[in-house]
CSV table of C-alpha atoms in Angstrom, one decimal:
chain,number,residue,atom,x,y,z
U,1,SER,CA,-119.3,-96.7,-65.1
U,2,GLN,CA,-120.5,-94.1,-67.5
U,3,GLN,CA,-123.2,-95.0,-69.9
U,4,GLY,CA,-122.3,-92.4,-72.5
U,5,GLU,CA,-119.0,-91.9,-74.3
U,6,GLU,CA,-118.6,-88.6,-76.2
U,7,ASP,CA,-116.5,-87.9,-79.1
U,8,PRO,CA,-114.5,-85.7,-79.6
U,9,GLN,CA,-113.5,-84.7,-76.1
U,10,ALA,CA,-112.6,-81.2,-77.5
U,11,LEU,CA,-113.6,-79.4,-80.6
U,12,SER,CA,-112.3,-76.0,-81.9
U,13,ILE,CA,-114.0,-74.3,-84.9
U,14,GLN,CA,-114.4,-70.9,-86.4
U,15,GLU,CA,-117.6,-68.9,-86.1
U,16,GLY,CA,-120.1,-69.8,-88.8
U,17,GLU,CA,-118.9,-73.4,-89.1
U,18,ASN,CA,-121.0,-76.3,-88.1
U,19,ALA,CA,-120.1,-78.3,-85.0
U,20,THR,CA,-120.9,-82.0,-84.7
U,21,MET,CA,-120.6,-84.0,-81.4
U,22,ASN,CA,-121.2,-87.7,-81.0
U,23,CYS,CA,-122.4,-89.8,-78.1
U,24,SER,CA,-122.4,-93.6,-77.8
U,25,TYR,CA,-124.1,-95.6,-75.1
U,26,LYS,CA,-124.2,-99.2,-73.9
U,27,THR,CA,-127.7,-100.2,-72.9
U,28,SER,CA,-131.2,-99.8,-74.3
U,29,ILE,CA,-132.7,-96.4,-73.5
U,30,ASN,CA,-136.1,-94.6,-73.1
U,31,ASN,CA,-134.7,-91.3,-74.3
U,32,LEU,CA,-131.4,-89.4,-74.8
U,33,GLN,CA,-130.9,-85.8,-73.9
U,34,TRP,CA,-128.3,-83.1,-74.6
U,35,TYR,CA,-127.2,-80.5,-72.1
U,36,ARG,CA,-125.0,-77.5,-72.3
U,37,GLN,CA,-122.7,-76.2,-69.5
U,38,ASN,CA,-121.0,-72.8,-69.6
U,39,SER,CA,-117.8,-72.9,-67.6
U,40,GLY,CA,-118.3,-73.8,-64.0
U,41,ARG,CA,-122.1,-73.3,-64.1
U,42,GLY,CA,-125.1,-75.6,-63.9
U,43,LEU,CA,-126.2,-77.6,-66.9
U,44,VAL,CA,-129.0,-76.4,-69.1
U,45,HIS,CA,-131.3,-78.8,-71.1
U,46,LEU,CA,-131.1,-78.4,-74.8
U,47,ILE,CA,-133.2,-81.2,-76.4
U,48,LEU,CA,-134.6,-84.6,-75.7
U,49,ILE,CA,-135.1,-87.4,-78.3
U,50,ARG,CA,-137.1,-90.5,-77.6
U,51,SER,CA,-136.0,-94.0,-78.5
U,52,ASN,CA,-138.7,-94.2,-81.2
U,53,GLU,CA,-137.5,-91.0,-82.9
U,54,ARG,CA,-134.7,-90.7,-85.4
U,55,GLU,CA,-134.2,-87.0,-85.7
U,56,LYS,CA,-135.2,-83.8,-83.9
U,57,HIS,CA,-134.6,-80.1,-84.5
U,58,SER,CA,-134.6,-77.1,-82.3
U,59,GLY,CA,-133.5,-73.8,-83.8
U,60,ARG,CA,-129.9,-74.3,-84.9
U,61,LEU,CA,-129.7,-77.7,-83.2
U,62,ARG,CA,-130.2,-81.0,-84.9
U,63,VAL,CA,-130.1,-84.3,-83.0
U,64,THR,CA,-130.1,-87.8,-84.5
U,65,LEU,CA,-130.5,-91.1,-82.8
U,66,ASP,CA,-129.5,-94.5,-84.1
U,67,THR,CA,-130.7,-97.1,-81.6
U,68,SER,CA,-129.2,-100.0,-83.6
U,69,LYS,CA,-125.8,-98.5,-83.2
U,70,LYS,CA,-126.5,-97.0,-79.8
U,71,SER,CA,-125.3,-93.6,-80.9
U,72,SER,CA,-126.5,-90.0,-81.2
U,73,SER,CA,-125.1,-86.9,-82.7
U,74,LEU,CA,-125.7,-83.2,-81.9
U,75,LEU,CA,-125.2,-80.8,-84.8
U,76,ILE,CA,-125.0,-77.0,-84.1
U,77,THR,CA,-125.2,-75.1,-87.4
U,78,ALA,CA,-123.8,-71.7,-88.1
U,79,SER,CA,-122.0,-71.7,-84.8
U,80,ARG,CA,-121.4,-68.5,-82.8
U,81,ALA,CA,-118.8,-67.5,-80.2
U,82,ALA,CA,-121.6,-67.7,-77.6
U,83,ASP,CA,-121.9,-71.4,-78.3
U,84,THR,CA,-118.6,-72.0,-76.6
U,85,ALA,CA,-119.4,-74.4,-73.8
U,86,SER,CA,-119.3,-78.1,-72.8
U,87,TYR,CA,-122.0,-80.3,-74.2
U,88,PHE,CA,-123.1,-83.5,-72.5
U,89,CYS,CA,-125.3,-86.3,-73.6
U,90,ALA,CA,-127.5,-88.1,-71.0
U,91,THR,CA,-129.4,-91.3,-71.3
U,92,GLU,CA,-132.4,-92.6,-69.4
U,93,PRO,CA,-131.9,-96.3,-69.3
U,94,TYR,CA,-134.7,-98.6,-70.4
U,95,TYR,CA,-134.7,-100.4,-67.0
U,96,ASN,CA,-134.9,-97.0,-65.3
U,97,GLN,CA,-136.9,-96.6,-62.1
U,98,GLY,CA,-137.9,-93.3,-63.4
U,99,GLY,CA,-136.0,-90.1,-63.9
U,100,LYS,CA,-132.5,-91.2,-63.4
U,101,LEU,CA,-130.1,-90.0,-66.1
U,102,ILE,CA,-126.6,-91.2,-66.8
U,103,PHE,CA,-124.3,-88.5,-68.2
U,104,GLY,CA,-121.3,-88.8,-70.6
U,105,GLN,CA,-118.0,-87.1,-70.0
U,106,GLY,CA,-118.8,-84.2,-72.4
U,107,THR,CA,-117.4,-82.4,-75.4
U,108,GLU,CA,-115.7,-79.1,-74.9
U,109,LEU,CA,-116.6,-76.8,-77.8
U,110,SER,CA,-114.6,-73.7,-78.6
U,111,VAL,CA,-116.0,-71.3,-81.2
U,112,LYS,CA,-113.5,-68.7,-82.3
U,113,PRO,CA,-114.7,-65.3,-83.6
A,1,ASP,CA,-131.8,-71.9,-63.2
A,2,ALA,CA,-132.9,-69.5,-60.4
A,3,ASP,CA,-135.6,-71.9,-59.4
A,4,VAL,CA,-133.0,-74.3,-58.0
A,5,THR,CA,-130.6,-72.7,-55.5
A,6,GLN,CA,-127.6,-74.1,-53.7
A,7,THR,CA,-125.8,-73.0,-50.6
A,8,PRO,CA,-122.9,-72.3,-50.1
A,9,ARG,CA,-121.6,-71.5,-53.6
A,10,ASN,CA,-118.0,-72.0,-52.5
A,11,ARG,CA,-116.5,-73.8,-49.5
A,12,ILE,CA,-113.0,-74.6,-48.3
A,13,THR,CA,-112.7,-77.0,-45.5
A,14,LYS,CA,-110.2,-79.3,-43.8
A,15,THR,CA,-109.9,-83.1,-43.9
A,16,GLY,CA,-112.2,-84.7,-41.3
A,17,LYS,CA,-114.7,-81.9,-41.0
A,18,ARG,CA,-118.4,-82.4,-41.5
A,19,ILE,CA,-119.9,-80.4,-44.3
A,20,MET,CA,-123.5,-79.9,-45.4
A,21,LEU,CA,-124.5,-78.7,-48.8
A,22,GLU,CA,-128.1,-77.5,-49.2
A,23,CYS,CA,-130.4,-77.4,-52.2
A,24,SER,CA,-133.8,-75.7,-52.4
A,25,GLN,CA,-136.2,-75.6,-55.3
A,26,THR,CA,-139.4,-73.7,-56.1
A,27,LYS,CA,-140.3,-75.8,-59.2
A,28,GLY,CA,-142.6,-78.1,-57.3
A,29,HIS,CA,-140.8,-81.2,-58.6
A,30,ASP,CA,-140.8,-84.4,-56.6
A,31,ARG,CA,-137.6,-85.7,-57.9
A,32,MET,CA,-134.2,-84.3,-56.7
A,33,TYR,CA,-130.6,-85.4,-57.4
A,34,TRP,CA,-127.1,-84.7,-56.2
A,35,TYR,CA,-124.2,-85.0,-58.6
A,36,ARG,CA,-120.5,-84.4,-58.4
A,37,GLN,CA,-118.4,-83.2,-61.4
A,38,ASP,CA,-114.7,-83.8,-61.8
A,39,PRO,CA,-112.7,-82.8,-64.8
A,40,GLY,CA,-112.8,-85.4,-67.5
A,41,LEU,CA,-115.4,-87.5,-65.7
A,42,GLY,CA,-118.6,-85.7,-66.4
A,43,LEU,CA,-121.4,-85.9,-63.8
A,44,ARG,CA,-121.7,-88.8,-61.5
A,45,LEU,CA,-124.9,-89.4,-59.5
A,46,ILE,CA,-124.4,-89.5,-55.7
A,47,TYR,CA,-128.0,-89.8,-54.4
A,48,TYR,CA,-131.5,-89.2,-55.7
A,49,SER,CA,-134.9,-88.9,-54.1
A,50,PHE,CA,-138.3,-89.4,-55.7
A,51,ASP,CA,-140.3,-87.9,-52.8
A,52,VAL,CA,-139.9,-87.0,-49.2
A,53,LYS,CA,-139.9,-90.6,-48.0
A,54,ASP,CA,-137.6,-92.0,-50.7
A,55,ILE,CA,-133.8,-92.0,-50.8
A,56,ASN,CA,-131.7,-93.9,-53.2
A,57,LYS,CA,-128.0,-94.4,-53.6
A,58,GLY,CA,-126.4,-93.4,-56.9
A,59,GLU,CA,-123.2,-94.4,-58.5
A,60,ILE,CA,-120.8,-93.0,-55.9
A,61,SER,CA,-122.6,-92.7,-52.5
A,62,ASP,CA,-119.8,-93.9,-50.3
A,63,GLY,CA,-118.7,-91.1,-47.9
A,64,TYR,CA,-121.9,-89.1,-48.5
A,65,SER,CA,-125.4,-89.0,-46.9
A,66,VAL,CA,-128.5,-87.1,-47.8
A,67,SER,CA,-131.6,-85.8,-46.1
A,68,ARG,CA,-134.9,-84.9,-47.9
A,69,GLN,CA,-136.5,-82.6,-45.3
A,70,ALA,CA,-139.3,-81.4,-47.5
A,71,GLN,CA,-140.4,-81.6,-51.1
A,72,ALA,CA,-138.4,-78.5,-51.8
A,73,LYS,CA,-135.2,-79.3,-49.8
A,74,PHE,CA,-132.5,-81.9,-50.4
A,75,SER,CA,-129.3,-81.7,-48.4
A,76,LEU,CA,-126.0,-83.5,-49.0
A,77,SER,CA,-123.6,-84.2,-46.1
A,78,LEU,CA,-120.0,-85.2,-46.1
A,79,GLU,CA,-119.6,-86.8,-42.6
A,80,SER,CA,-115.8,-86.6,-42.6
A,81,ALA,CA,-114.5,-84.8,-45.6
A,82,ILE,CA,-111.4,-86.1,-47.5
A,83,PRO,CA,-109.3,-84.4,-50.2
A,84,ASN,CA,-110.6,-86.6,-53.0
A,85,GLN,CA,-114.1,-85.2,-52.4
A,86,THR,CA,-112.9,-81.9,-53.8
A,87,ALA,CA,-115.2,-81.3,-56.7
A,88,LEU,CA,-118.1,-79.3,-58.1
A,89,TYR,CA,-121.4,-80.4,-56.7
A,90,PHE,CA,-124.7,-80.0,-58.4
A,91,CYS,CA,-128.3,-80.4,-57.3
A,92,ALA,CA,-131.0,-81.0,-59.9
A,93,THR,CA,-134.7,-81.6,-60.0
A,94,SER,CA,-137.1,-83.2,-62.5
A,95,ASP,CA,-140.7,-84.0,-63.1
A,96,LEU,CA,-142.0,-87.1,-64.9
A,97,ALA,CA,-145.4,-85.6,-65.8
A,98,SER,CA,-146.0,-86.0,-69.5
A,99,GLY,CA,-145.4,-83.0,-71.7
A,100,PRO,CA,-142.5,-81.1,-73.3
A,101,SER,CA,-140.5,-81.0,-70.0
A,102,TYR,CA,-140.7,-84.7,-69.4
A,103,ASN,CA,-137.7,-85.8,-67.4
A,104,GLU,CA,-135.8,-82.7,-68.2
A,105,GLN,CA,-133.4,-82.0,-65.3
A,106,PHE,CA,-133.1,-78.5,-63.9
A,107,PHE,CA,-129.7,-77.8,-62.3
A,108,GLY,CA,-128.7,-75.4,-59.6
A,109,PRO,CA,-125.6,-73.2,-60.0
A,110,GLY,CA,-123.3,-75.6,-58.2
A,111,THR,CA,-121.1,-75.6,-55.1
A,112,ARG,CA,-117.4,-75.6,-55.4
A,113,LEU,CA,-116.0,-77.6,-52.5
A,114,THR,CA,-112.3,-77.8,-51.7
A,115,VAL,CA,-111.1,-80.2,-49.0
A,116,LEU,CA,-107.5,-79.5,-47.8
């Protein structure tokens, strides 16, 4: 079964607004990552946050991690039409043999110009 | 990512046929993965390999097999394709060396497979 559950499944906003996506997971993790997928294409890594980190920034992206609640959020500020894509969280479980990630079902973001 | 290539990009086949999907990488990574993506289900891991002599089953390996011919090549086979294997298939690589790219997975462009 999937480790990550993402919320909402779909999000539609206007250009310039902020977009927030949430991810919940079930077991202890080493790190959590966010990926982006443009329609029908391969996923692209956005940001990684380790289990001992609480917040991380990269450009217009802000990721938070709450290990007590087993949840993470991805905030995209000042969204652009080019941000339209699906966003996936992926967790590396604590028991991991090394390198295996478990992906959530994704949030489909639509940014209208 | 152009460093991870997949062939073919699209394939239509019939039930019962044997199909091979190929993945090549020039990133020099030891770890390679095969995923399938279905609408609403995200990515599910089929098989993964940590080096040429290592093959591991993922979440949904039934009906699939893999071959790691070299560090740079990882092939996925459907021995007897069935319609519910219609999906988008992705190959990915990663490197566990310490540094900013730790365990970041690099994806190929995908193969769209249709089984009639």
